[in-house]
Short mmCIF file of C-alpha atoms and ligand atoms in Angstrom, two decimals:
data_model
loop_
_atom_site.label_atom_id
_atom_site.label_comp_id
_atom_site.label_asym_id
_atom_site.label_seq_id
_atom_site.Cartn_x
_atom_site.Cartn_y
_atom_site.Cartn_z
CA MET A 483 28.14 -6.97 2.72
CA SER A 484 24.76 -8.03 1.34
CA GLU A 485 23.28 -6.19 -1.61
CA LEU A 486 19.71 -5.39 -2.53
CA SER A 487 18.11 -3.03 -5.01
CA PHE A 488 16.12 -0.19 -3.43
CA PHE A 489 12.68 0.21 -4.93
CA LEU A 490 11.51 3.73 -4.05
CA GLY A 491 7.90 3.78 -5.22
CA CYS A 492 6.17 7.18 -5.31
CA ILE A 493 5.48 8.62 -1.89
CA ALA A 494 8.84 8.10 -0.18
CA PRO A 495 10.95 9.91 -2.82
CA ASN A 496 8.29 12.44 -3.83
CA ARG A 497 6.66 13.34 -0.47
CA TYR A 498 8.86 11.99 2.35
CA PRO A 499 12.44 11.98 1.04
CA GLY A 500 13.60 11.65 4.66
CA ILE A 501 12.34 8.05 4.61
CA GLU A 502 14.41 7.31 1.49
CA LYS A 503 17.52 8.87 3.00
CA ALA A 504 17.08 7.24 6.42
CA THR A 505 16.67 3.82 4.82
CA LYS A 506 19.94 4.08 2.91
CA ILE A 507 21.77 5.22 6.04
CA VAL A 508 20.48 2.55 8.41
CA MET A 509 20.85 -0.33 5.96
CA GLU A 510 24.45 0.66 5.24
CA GLU A 511 25.12 0.72 9.01
CA LEU A 512 23.68 -2.79 9.19
CA GLY A 513 25.96 -4.01 6.41
CA VAL A 514 23.36 -4.03 3.66
CA HIS A 515 24.23 -2.03 0.57
CA LEU A 516 21.25 -0.66 -1.34
CA LYS A 517 21.75 -0.19 -5.08
CA GLU A 518 19.66 2.33 -7.00
CA LEU A 519 16.92 0.70 -9.06
CA LYS A 520 17.27 3.14 -11.94
CA GLY A 521 14.17 3.92 -13.96
CA ALA A 522 11.64 2.17 -11.72
CA SER A 523 8.06 3.51 -11.77
CA CYS A 524 5.00 3.44 -9.51
CA CYS A 525 4.61 -0.12 -8.17
CA PRO A 526 1.61 0.36 -9.32
CA ALA A 527 -0.63 0.57 -6.26
CA PRO A 528 -2.37 -2.75 -5.57
CA GLY A 529 -5.91 -1.69 -4.68
CA VAL A 530 -6.50 0.86 -7.41
CA PHE A 531 -4.49 0.03 -10.51
CA ARG A 532 -4.97 -3.69 -10.07
CA SER A 533 -8.72 -2.99 -9.91
CA PHE A 534 -8.64 -0.98 -13.12
CA ASP A 535 -6.80 -3.47 -15.30
CA LYS A 536 -5.00 -6.54 -14.10
CA ILE A 537 -2.67 -6.99 -17.07
CA THR A 538 -1.46 -3.36 -16.96
CA TRP A 539 -0.87 -3.73 -13.25
CA LEU A 540 1.05 -6.97 -13.75
CA ALA A 541 3.10 -5.62 -16.66
CA LEU A 542 4.19 -2.47 -14.82
CA ALA A 543 4.80 -4.28 -11.54
CA SER A 544 6.80 -7.03 -13.22
CA ARG A 545 8.84 -4.43 -15.13
CA ASN A 546 9.97 -3.10 -11.74
CA VAL A 547 10.79 -6.61 -10.55
CA VAL A 548 12.65 -7.34 -13.80
CA LEU A 549 14.88 -4.27 -13.38
CA SER A 550 16.10 -5.86 -10.16
CA GLU A 551 16.37 -9.31 -11.79
CA GLU A 552 18.65 -7.75 -14.40
CA MET A 553 20.90 -6.48 -11.58
CA GLY A 554 20.95 -9.96 -10.05
CA VAL A 555 19.77 -8.88 -6.61
CA ASP A 556 16.61 -9.15 -4.50
CA LEU A 557 14.47 -6.04 -4.29
CA LEU A 558 13.80 -4.07 -1.10
CA THR A 559 10.81 -1.83 -0.47
CA VAL A 560 9.96 0.35 2.55
CA CYS A 561 6.26 0.57 1.63
CA ASN A 562 3.41 -1.84 2.40
CA GLY A 563 1.57 -0.89 -0.78
CA CYS A 564 4.59 -1.45 -3.02
CA PHE A 565 5.23 -4.72 -1.18
CA GLY A 566 1.63 -5.76 -1.82
CA SER A 567 1.89 -5.09 -5.53
CA LEU A 568 5.35 -6.45 -6.15
CA VAL A 569 5.10 -9.59 -4.00
CA ASP A 570 1.72 -10.51 -5.43
CA ALA A 571 2.81 -9.84 -9.02
CA ASN A 572 6.11 -11.70 -8.54
CA ASN A 573 4.35 -14.72 -7.01
CA GLN A 574 1.59 -14.81 -9.60
CA LEU A 575 4.04 -14.74 -12.48
CA LYS A 576 6.28 -17.34 -10.87
CA GLU A 577 3.32 -19.71 -10.49
CA ASP A 578 1.13 -19.10 -13.51
CA GLN A 579 2.90 -19.89 -16.77
CA ASP A 580 0.05 -18.64 -18.99
CA LEU A 581 -0.02 -15.31 -17.22
CA ARG A 582 3.75 -15.09 -17.42
CA ALA A 583 3.68 -15.70 -21.18
CA GLU A 584 1.03 -13.01 -21.62
CA VAL A 585 3.00 -10.47 -19.60
CA ASN A 586 6.32 -11.37 -21.20
CA LYS A 587 4.85 -10.63 -24.61
CA ILE A 588 4.30 -7.05 -23.41
CA LEU A 589 7.66 -6.78 -21.66
CA ALA A 590 9.42 -8.00 -24.82
CA GLU A 591 8.18 -4.86 -26.57
CA VAL A 592 10.23 -2.79 -24.13
CA GLY A 593 13.23 -5.11 -24.12
CA HIS A 594 12.67 -7.05 -20.89
CA GLU A 595 11.75 -10.55 -19.81
CA PHE A 596 10.39 -11.76 -16.49
CA LYS A 597 12.41 -14.78 -15.38
CA GLY A 598 11.28 -15.24 -11.79
CA THR A 599 14.76 -15.22 -10.30
CA ILE A 600 14.48 -12.84 -7.35
CA ARG A 601 12.55 -12.22 -4.16
CA VAL A 602 10.70 -9.06 -3.20
CA ARG A 603 11.48 -8.00 0.35
CA HIS A 604 9.89 -5.54 2.75
CA ILE A 605 12.31 -3.82 5.11
CA MET A 606 10.53 -5.09 8.24
CA GLU A 607 10.52 -8.77 7.30
CA TYR A 608 14.03 -8.46 5.86
CA LEU A 609 15.33 -6.98 9.11
CA TYR A 610 13.53 -9.61 11.15
CA ASP A 611 14.43 -12.68 9.09
CA ASP A 612 17.78 -11.86 7.52
CA VAL A 613 19.45 -9.23 9.69
CA GLY A 614 17.90 -10.31 12.98
CA VAL A 615 16.64 -8.49 16.05
CA GLU A 616 19.96 -9.02 17.89
CA LYS A 617 22.00 -7.30 15.20
CA VAL A 618 19.56 -4.42 15.10
CA LYS A 619 19.93 -4.13 18.88
CA GLU A 620 23.72 -4.05 18.59
CA SER A 621 23.52 -1.21 16.06
CA ILE A 622 21.83 1.08 18.60
CA LYS A 623 24.26 3.56 20.13
CA TYR A 624 21.64 5.71 21.83
CA PRO A 625 18.58 3.86 23.16
CA VAL A 626 15.42 5.54 21.96
CA ASP A 627 13.43 6.21 25.10
CA LEU A 628 10.00 6.69 23.55
CA LYS A 629 6.54 5.19 23.97
CA ILE A 630 5.43 4.05 20.56
CA ALA A 631 2.22 2.98 18.88
CA VAL A 632 3.24 0.45 16.23
CA HIS A 633 1.18 0.59 13.05
CA TYR A 634 1.69 -2.59 11.04
CA GLY A 635 -0.61 -1.53 8.25
CA CYS A 636 -2.25 -4.11 6.03
CA HIS A 637 -0.28 -5.26 3.02
CA LEU A 638 2.84 -6.03 5.02
CA ILE A 639 1.10 -9.09 6.46
CA LYS A 640 -1.99 -9.69 4.33
CA PRO A 641 -3.10 -11.52 2.23
CA SER A 642 -1.19 -14.18 4.15
CA LYS A 643 -1.45 -16.71 1.32
CA GLU A 644 1.31 -14.67 -0.36
CA ARG A 645 3.35 -14.02 2.81
CA HIS A 646 4.49 -16.01 5.84
CA LEU A 647 4.93 -13.68 8.74
CA GLY A 648 3.28 -15.49 11.62
CA SER A 649 0.02 -14.46 13.25
CA ILE A 650 -2.22 -12.16 11.25
CA GLU A 651 -4.41 -11.20 14.20
CA ASN A 652 -1.55 -10.69 16.68
CA PRO A 653 1.74 -10.20 14.88
CA THR A 654 4.80 -9.39 17.01
CA PHE A 655 7.82 -9.00 14.68
CA PHE A 656 7.39 -5.23 14.20
CA ASP A 657 7.03 -4.67 17.96
CA GLU A 658 10.19 -6.68 18.58
CA LEU A 659 12.11 -4.55 16.08
CA VAL A 660 10.77 -1.36 17.68
CA GLU A 661 11.77 -2.54 21.15
CA ALA A 662 15.23 -3.42 19.82
CA THR A 663 15.84 0.36 19.53
CA GLY A 664 15.18 0.76 23.26
CA ALA A 665 11.65 2.07 22.75
CA THR A 666 8.49 0.66 24.33
CA SER A 667 5.73 -0.62 22.07
CA VAL A 668 2.45 0.36 23.73
CA MET A 669 -0.76 -1.59 23.21
CA TYR A 670 -3.64 0.52 21.88
CA LYS A 671 -7.21 -0.08 20.79
CA ASP A 672 -7.69 -1.63 17.35
CA LYS A 673 -3.95 -1.70 16.86
CA ASN A 674 -4.16 -3.68 13.63
CA ALA A 675 -6.83 -1.51 12.05
CA CYS A 676 -6.24 -0.07 8.60
CA CYS A 677 -5.26 3.62 8.19
CA GLY A 678 -8.04 4.05 5.62
CA ALA A 679 -5.95 5.16 2.65
CA GLY A 680 -5.81 2.03 0.50
CA GLY A 681 -7.93 0.64 -2.29
CA GLY A 682 -8.39 4.06 -3.88
CA VAL A 683 -10.50 5.24 -0.95
CA ARG A 684 -8.24 8.19 -0.10
CA THR A 685 -8.55 9.28 -3.72
CA SER A 686 -12.28 8.77 -4.16
CA SER A 687 -13.74 9.50 -0.69
CA LEU A 688 -11.26 11.48 1.36
CA GLU A 689 -13.65 12.22 4.19
CA THR A 690 -14.47 8.55 4.76
CA ALA A 691 -10.80 7.60 4.54
CA LEU A 692 -10.00 10.23 7.18
CA LYS A 693 -12.53 8.77 9.61
CA LEU A 694 -10.43 5.60 9.75
CA ALA A 695 -7.23 7.59 10.23
CA ARG A 696 -8.82 9.71 12.94
CA ALA A 697 -9.88 6.63 14.92
CA LYS A 698 -6.38 5.23 14.61
CA ILE A 699 -4.70 8.41 15.88
CA GLU A 700 -7.29 8.89 18.62
CA HIS A 701 -6.63 5.39 19.94
CA ALA A 702 -2.87 5.89 19.84
CA GLN A 703 -3.18 9.19 21.66
CA ALA A 704 -5.44 7.68 24.31
CA ALA A 705 -2.68 5.15 25.03
CA GLY A 706 -0.32 8.03 25.82
CA VAL A 707 2.31 7.44 23.13
CA ASP A 708 4.97 9.88 21.92
CA CYS A 709 4.51 8.94 18.28
CA ILE A 710 3.15 6.39 15.81
CA VAL A 711 5.74 4.29 13.95
CA ASP A 712 4.85 2.80 10.58
CA ALA A 713 6.63 1.04 7.74
CA CYS A 714 4.69 2.48 4.82
CA PRO A 715 4.92 5.96 3.26
CA PHE A 716 1.26 5.80 2.20
CA CYS A 717 0.05 5.10 5.76
CA HIS A 718 2.55 7.79 6.77
CA LEU A 719 1.01 10.35 4.44
CA GLN A 720 -2.52 9.36 5.39
CA MET A 721 -1.77 9.83 9.11
CA ASP A 722 0.46 12.92 8.75
CA VAL A 723 -1.05 14.99 5.92
CA GLY A 724 -4.32 13.41 7.07
CA GLN A 725 -4.10 15.23 10.41
CA THR A 726 -4.08 18.61 8.61
CA GLU A 727 -7.14 17.49 6.64
CA ILE A 728 -8.87 16.08 9.73
CA GLU A 729 -8.40 19.44 11.43
CA LYS A 730 -10.05 21.23 8.50
CA LYS A 731 -12.91 18.77 8.07
CA PHE A 732 -13.67 17.68 11.63
CA GLY A 733 -11.85 20.21 13.82
CA ASP A 734 -9.78 17.66 15.77
CA VAL A 735 -6.16 18.56 16.52
CA PHE A 736 -3.80 15.77 17.54
CA ASN A 737 -0.24 16.95 16.75
CA MET A 738 0.71 13.28 16.62
CA PRO A 739 4.20 12.71 15.21
CA ILE A 740 4.39 9.99 12.55
CA VAL A 741 7.76 8.26 12.14
CA HIS A 742 8.87 5.58 9.68
CA TYR A 743 10.79 2.66 11.18
CA SER A 744 13.92 3.59 9.16
CA GLN A 745 13.86 7.01 10.80
CA LEU A 746 13.39 5.52 14.27
CA LEU A 747 16.37 3.23 13.71
CA GLY A 748 18.42 6.21 12.49
CA LEU A 749 17.72 8.05 15.74
CA GLY A 750 19.08 5.13 17.75
CA MET A 751 22.17 5.03 15.53
CA GLY A 752 22.89 8.64 16.43
CA TYR A 753 21.52 10.60 13.47
CA THR A 754 19.59 13.80 14.11
CA PRO A 755 15.89 14.29 13.31
CA GLN A 756 16.99 16.84 10.70
CA GLU A 757 19.35 14.41 8.97
CA LEU A 758 16.51 11.86 8.89
CA GLY A 759 13.89 14.35 7.73
CA ILE A 760 11.62 13.69 10.72
CA ASP A 761 11.14 17.46 11.10
CA MET A 762 9.80 17.62 7.52
CA ASN A 763 6.46 16.09 8.45
CA TYR A 764 3.43 18.18 7.57
CA VAL A 765 2.31 18.16 11.21
CA LYS A 766 4.77 20.30 13.15
CA ASN A 767 5.42 19.22 16.73
CA ASP A 768 8.42 21.14 18.09
CA GLU A 769 8.15 19.55 21.51
CA PHE A 770 8.62 16.10 20.00
CA ILE A 771 11.54 17.22 17.83
CA ALA A 772 13.21 18.77 20.90
CA LYS A 773 12.72 15.50 22.76
CA ILE A 774 14.23 13.31 20.05
CA GLU A 775 17.10 15.73 19.46
CA LYS A 776 18.35 14.71 22.90
CA ILE A 777 18.54 11.02 21.99
CA GLY A 778 21.84 11.30 20.12
CA GLY A 779 23.64 12.53 23.21
CA GLY A 780 22.91 16.21 22.43
CA ASN A 781 21.41 18.62 24.93
CA MET B 1338 -28.54 0.53 -0.19
CA SER B 1339 -28.60 -0.98 3.31
CA ASP B 1340 -29.70 -4.43 4.38
CA THR B 1341 -33.04 -3.08 5.53
CA ASP B 1342 -33.99 -1.41 2.22
CA MET B 1343 -36.38 -3.90 0.73
CA LYS B 1344 -36.53 -4.23 -2.99
CA VAL B 1345 -38.17 -6.86 -5.14
CA ILE B 1346 -35.67 -8.81 -7.19
CA LYS B 1347 -37.14 -10.51 -10.23
CA THR B 1348 -35.34 -13.68 -11.22
CA SER B 1349 -35.89 -12.71 -14.85
CA ASP B 1350 -33.62 -9.69 -14.27
CA LEU B 1351 -30.78 -11.78 -12.88
CA ASP B 1352 -27.74 -12.63 -14.94
CA LEU B 1353 -26.29 -15.91 -13.76
CA ALA B 1354 -23.55 -15.78 -16.36
CA PHE B 1355 -22.17 -12.88 -14.31
CA ARG B 1356 -21.26 -15.17 -11.44
CA GLU B 1357 -19.62 -17.64 -13.80
CA GLU B 1358 -17.64 -14.82 -15.35
CA ILE B 1359 -16.28 -13.77 -11.95
CA MET B 1360 -15.49 -17.35 -10.94
CA LYS B 1361 -13.34 -17.86 -14.01
CA GLU B 1362 -10.79 -15.50 -12.48
CA HIS B 1363 -7.93 -17.27 -10.73
CA GLY B 1364 -8.62 -16.99 -7.00
CA ALA B 1365 -12.31 -16.20 -7.40
CA GLU B 1366 -13.43 -19.83 -7.79
CA LYS B 1367 -14.90 -20.02 -4.30
CA LEU B 1368 -17.45 -17.22 -4.74
CA SER B 1369 -20.32 -19.71 -4.70
CA MET B 1370 -19.12 -21.10 -1.36
CA CYS B 1371 -20.04 -17.90 0.47
CA PHE B 1372 -22.76 -18.97 2.92
CA ASN B 1373 -23.70 -15.42 3.78
CA CYS B 1374 -22.55 -15.57 7.42
CA THR B 1375 -21.57 -11.86 7.60
CA GLY B 1376 -18.25 -12.65 9.27
CA CYS B 1377 -16.57 -10.38 6.74
CA THR B 1378 -18.82 -7.39 7.33
CA ALA B 1379 -18.84 -7.87 11.10
CA GLY B 1380 -15.11 -7.20 11.37
CA CYS B 1381 -14.78 -4.68 8.54
CA THR B 1382 -13.11 -1.44 9.63
CA MET B 1383 -14.69 0.44 6.75
CA ALA B 1384 -18.18 -0.76 7.71
CA GLU B 1385 -17.60 0.56 11.23
CA HIS B 1386 -17.19 4.07 9.82
CA GLU B 1387 -19.44 3.79 6.76
CA PRO B 1388 -22.29 1.40 7.69
CA ASN B 1389 -23.71 1.51 4.17
CA TYR B 1390 -20.67 -0.38 2.97
CA ASN B 1391 -21.31 -4.12 3.27
CA ILE B 1392 -19.04 -6.59 1.50
CA ARG B 1393 -21.25 -9.53 2.43
CA GLN B 1394 -24.10 -7.90 0.56
CA LEU B 1395 -21.92 -7.20 -2.47
CA LEU B 1396 -20.91 -10.86 -2.63
CA ARG B 1397 -24.54 -11.91 -2.28
CA MET B 1398 -25.43 -9.69 -5.21
CA ALA B 1399 -22.63 -11.28 -7.22
CA ASN B 1400 -23.93 -14.75 -6.41
CA LEU B 1401 -27.44 -13.77 -7.45
CA GLY B 1402 -26.19 -12.32 -10.73
CA MET B 1403 -27.16 -8.70 -10.10
CA ARG B 1404 -24.70 -7.40 -12.68
CA GLU B 1405 -25.94 -3.87 -13.32
CA GLU B 1406 -26.71 -3.05 -9.67
CA LEU B 1407 -23.31 -4.27 -8.61
CA LEU B 1408 -21.19 -2.61 -11.30
CA ASN B 1409 -22.93 0.70 -10.55
CA HIS B 1410 -23.07 0.18 -6.79
CA PRO B 1411 -22.30 3.43 -4.93
CA TYR B 1412 -20.14 1.63 -2.35
CA LEU B 1413 -18.22 -0.67 -4.68
CA TRP B 1414 -15.13 1.51 -4.20
CA ASN B 1415 -15.23 1.76 -0.39
CA CYS B 1416 -13.05 -1.25 0.40
CA THR B 1417 -9.52 -0.22 1.43
CA THR B 1418 -8.30 -3.75 0.57
CA CYS B 1419 -7.08 -4.26 4.14
CA TYR B 1420 -7.77 -7.99 3.64
CA LYS B 1421 -8.95 -8.53 7.22
CA CYS B 1422 -12.16 -10.16 6.04
CA GLN B 1423 -10.45 -12.44 3.55
CA GLU B 1424 -8.18 -13.75 6.31
CA ARG B 1425 -11.20 -14.43 8.52
CA CYS B 1426 -13.68 -15.96 6.08
CA PRO B 1427 -14.62 -19.40 7.45
CA GLN B 1428 -15.28 -20.63 3.92
CA GLY B 1429 -11.95 -19.53 2.52
CA VAL B 1430 -13.68 -17.27 0.02
CA HIS B 1431 -11.20 -14.77 -1.43
CA ASN B 1432 -13.78 -12.08 -1.01
CA VAL B 1433 -11.45 -9.09 -1.52
CA ASP B 1434 -9.88 -10.56 -4.65
CA ILE B 1435 -13.43 -11.16 -5.90
CA LEU B 1436 -14.36 -7.55 -5.16
CA LEU B 1437 -11.31 -6.38 -7.12
CA LYS B 1438 -12.43 -8.52 -10.06
CA ILE B 1439 -15.89 -6.92 -9.92
CA ARG B 1440 -14.26 -3.48 -9.91
CA THR B 1441 -12.27 -4.45 -12.99
CA MET B 1442 -15.49 -5.52 -14.70
CA ALA B 1443 -17.01 -2.13 -13.83
CA VAL B 1444 -14.03 -0.21 -15.24
CA HIS B 1445 -14.08 -2.31 -18.41
CA SER B 1446 -17.78 -1.52 -18.82
CA GLY B 1447 -16.90 2.17 -18.75
CA ILE B 1448 -17.97 2.73 -15.14
CA MET B 1449 -15.19 4.57 -13.35
CA LEU B 1450 -15.02 7.42 -10.85
CA ASP B 1451 -13.62 10.69 -12.20
CA LYS B 1452 -11.06 10.91 -9.40
CA HIS B 1453 -9.80 7.43 -10.28
CA ARG B 1454 -9.54 8.40 -13.95
CA LYS B 1455 -7.38 11.35 -12.94
CA VAL B 1456 -4.94 9.34 -10.84
CA ALA B 1457 -4.77 6.65 -13.52
CA GLN B 1458 -3.89 9.24 -16.17
CA LEU B 1459 -1.33 10.82 -13.85
CA MET B 1460 0.37 7.47 -13.44
CA ALA B 1461 0.16 6.67 -17.14
CA ASN B 1462 1.72 10.05 -18.03
CA THR B 1463 4.39 10.51 -15.37
CA GLY B 1464 5.02 6.92 -14.29
CA HIS B 1465 4.15 7.94 -10.73
CA ALA B 1466 0.72 8.02 -9.05
CA VAL B 1467 2.25 10.68 -6.79
CA PRO B 1468 4.81 12.64 -8.86
CA ILE B 1469 7.44 15.02 -7.51
CA ASN B 1470 6.64 18.71 -6.90
CA ASP B 1471 8.72 21.82 -6.18
CA ASP B 1472 8.23 21.63 -2.44
CA ASN B 1473 9.72 18.15 -2.34
CA LYS B 1474 12.54 18.95 -4.75
CA GLU B 1475 13.52 21.52 -2.12
CA LYS B 1476 13.22 19.00 0.70
CA ARG B 1477 15.42 16.55 -1.22
CA LYS B 1478 18.08 19.22 -1.76
CA LYS B 1479 17.98 20.20 1.89
CA LEU B 1480 18.62 16.56 2.83
CA GLY B 1481 21.62 16.47 0.50
CA MET B 1482 19.86 14.25 -2.05
CA GLY B 1483 19.47 14.64 -5.80
CA GLU B 1484 16.58 16.88 -6.77
CA LEU B 1485 14.98 14.03 -8.71
CA PRO B 1486 14.83 10.43 -7.45
CA GLU B 1487 16.46 7.63 -9.46
CA THR B 1488 13.11 6.65 -10.94
CA VAL B 1489 11.33 7.30 -14.24
CA HIS B 1490 11.50 10.95 -13.14
CA LYS B 1491 15.21 10.98 -13.94
CA TYR B 1492 15.36 8.58 -16.88
CA PRO B 1493 13.26 9.55 -19.93
CA ASP B 1494 13.95 6.22 -21.66
CA ALA B 1495 12.49 4.39 -18.69
CA LEU B 1496 9.41 6.62 -18.76
CA GLU B 1497 9.04 5.81 -22.46
CA GLU B 1498 8.89 2.12 -21.53
CA VAL B 1499 6.00 2.87 -19.17
CA HIS B 1500 4.25 4.87 -21.90
CA LYS B 1501 4.68 2.01 -24.33
CA ILE B 1502 3.28 -0.54 -21.87
CA VAL B 1503 0.13 1.49 -21.15
CA ARG B 1504 -0.39 1.96 -24.89
CA ILE B 1505 -0.03 -1.76 -25.60
CA THR B 1506 -2.45 -2.76 -22.85
CA GLY B 1507 -4.87 0.03 -23.78
CA PHE B 1508 -4.75 1.41 -20.24
CA ASP B 1509 -4.31 4.98 -21.50
CA LYS B 1510 -7.58 4.74 -23.47
CA LEU B 1511 -9.41 2.71 -20.82
CA THR B 1512 -8.90 5.38 -18.15
CA GLU B 1513 -9.26 8.43 -20.41
CA ALA B 1514 -11.38 11.30 -19.11
CA GLN B 1515 -14.92 11.24 -20.46
CA SER B 1516 -16.24 14.26 -22.27
S1 SF4 C 2640 -17.46 -14.07 2.27
FE1 SF4 C 2640 -16.99 -15.51 3.90
S2 SF4 C 2640 -17.18 -14.31 5.79
FE2 SF4 C 2640 -18.25 -13.17 4.19
S3 SF4 C 2640 -20.38 -13.84 4.31
FE3 SF4 C 2640 -19.38 -15.13 2.78
S4 SF4 C 2640 -18.73 -16.94 3.92
FE4 SF4 C 2640 -19.15 -15.34 5.45
S1 SF4 C 2641 -10.73 -5.75 2.93
FE1 SF4 C 2641 -12.38 -4.29 2.49
S2 SF4 C 2641 -14.27 -5.35 2.99
FE2 SF4 C 2641 -12.60 -6.52 3.91
S3 SF4 C 2641 -12.44 -5.78 6.02
FE3 SF4 C 2641 -11.02 -4.55 4.79
S4 SF4 C 2641 -12.19 -2.74 4.12
FE4 SF4 C 2641 -13.67 -4.28 4.85
#
């Protein structure tokens, strides 16, 4: 059994605990044991905190990486934003000795040292590269018969100078992993567009951020999908909580279910939407829940 | 400010050292290679929804040395950092990384949005930009999970490490609310 540390970040444990739980369940089923990364903090978010002060961002991000180094395992995240921060910080400190020395001076004050011994992994690229689409397919007991709009999000694949995940304009690995569950990945307009949350925009100009989310959901709905599947709790929050805000600000009602890939995989493995926390979304769509309750062989 | 708003720029007001300062940052060296093609803005998802936001123009201002205008620019904080434009730039300019550097220069000159100060302080105090609340403690319990996640929320010593780091770097003071 492989082992990884599980970096939680903020939004999964504190807003969508179902994503945290689903991830542990599905990885265990796939033979990957996730160890708690005790005492980790906010990643901290790449667009905002990195903008405010680079050294603080690097010191806090590298502290999270170091906690995993000290356990001797690679680190796994289920969030594009956390991946963005931790991969970029890890790479920068591995490459730039001056920067590493500067950051290590700070980390020494709290009893740590960055050594550059581990890799930061995102669940989607880990599943694709290390577990493999075939093994994911074999883990599915109940094919998930849903039409899905895949939302890659941004920091999973970009900036590509820090990642190597194939085409930036037309990536396919996420779609392949979605189809491995028995679902159909449906093409929709501006599929690779950003959800609008990042870079501090959701914090500073909510209404503008929501316009991007609204376009995204509109395009997915026009393609006739059952739900949007993402791999990032921040995109998840922006598109789920965002729908309640969009309704208030613009009057549009979509009732679009938002599902994290871990939760989708859990459904195919036979777990119920309740066990996976899919019913805990802020947008309530009973019809969808009733539909996915049937996947696990129930009636 | 949109592209069509004409304004006289006096060369005597320009601060060329500003550009040099940005280009010193690792990754920002290619700022001067921007040939103003607008490829970045043309594909920008934010610009589609907020036409006043124009990264090409912001980079132009940086190249001209328009320090004050840029640090106080009303749309400096509109980029979601989706990195689409950086991937597409024909000149290989790391335009988003450059924009982040300009934001840092704004914050270090004391120019910061109140909402950003709040979230920065929240993170500096609790170790989380989005901390737990009662509603989600309930959700965790209902899912059979511990009420608090295995993060700084559960380990006070770990939170103290975060507090110490933000004190050492001066982040707590930098992002303090202004009276
Ligand atoms: S940053 Fe690149 S894409 Fe944008 S205007 Fe300059 S050269 Fe063109
Ligand atoms: S990174 Fe920023 S400027 Fe570039 S395309 Fe995305 S939102 Fe627009």
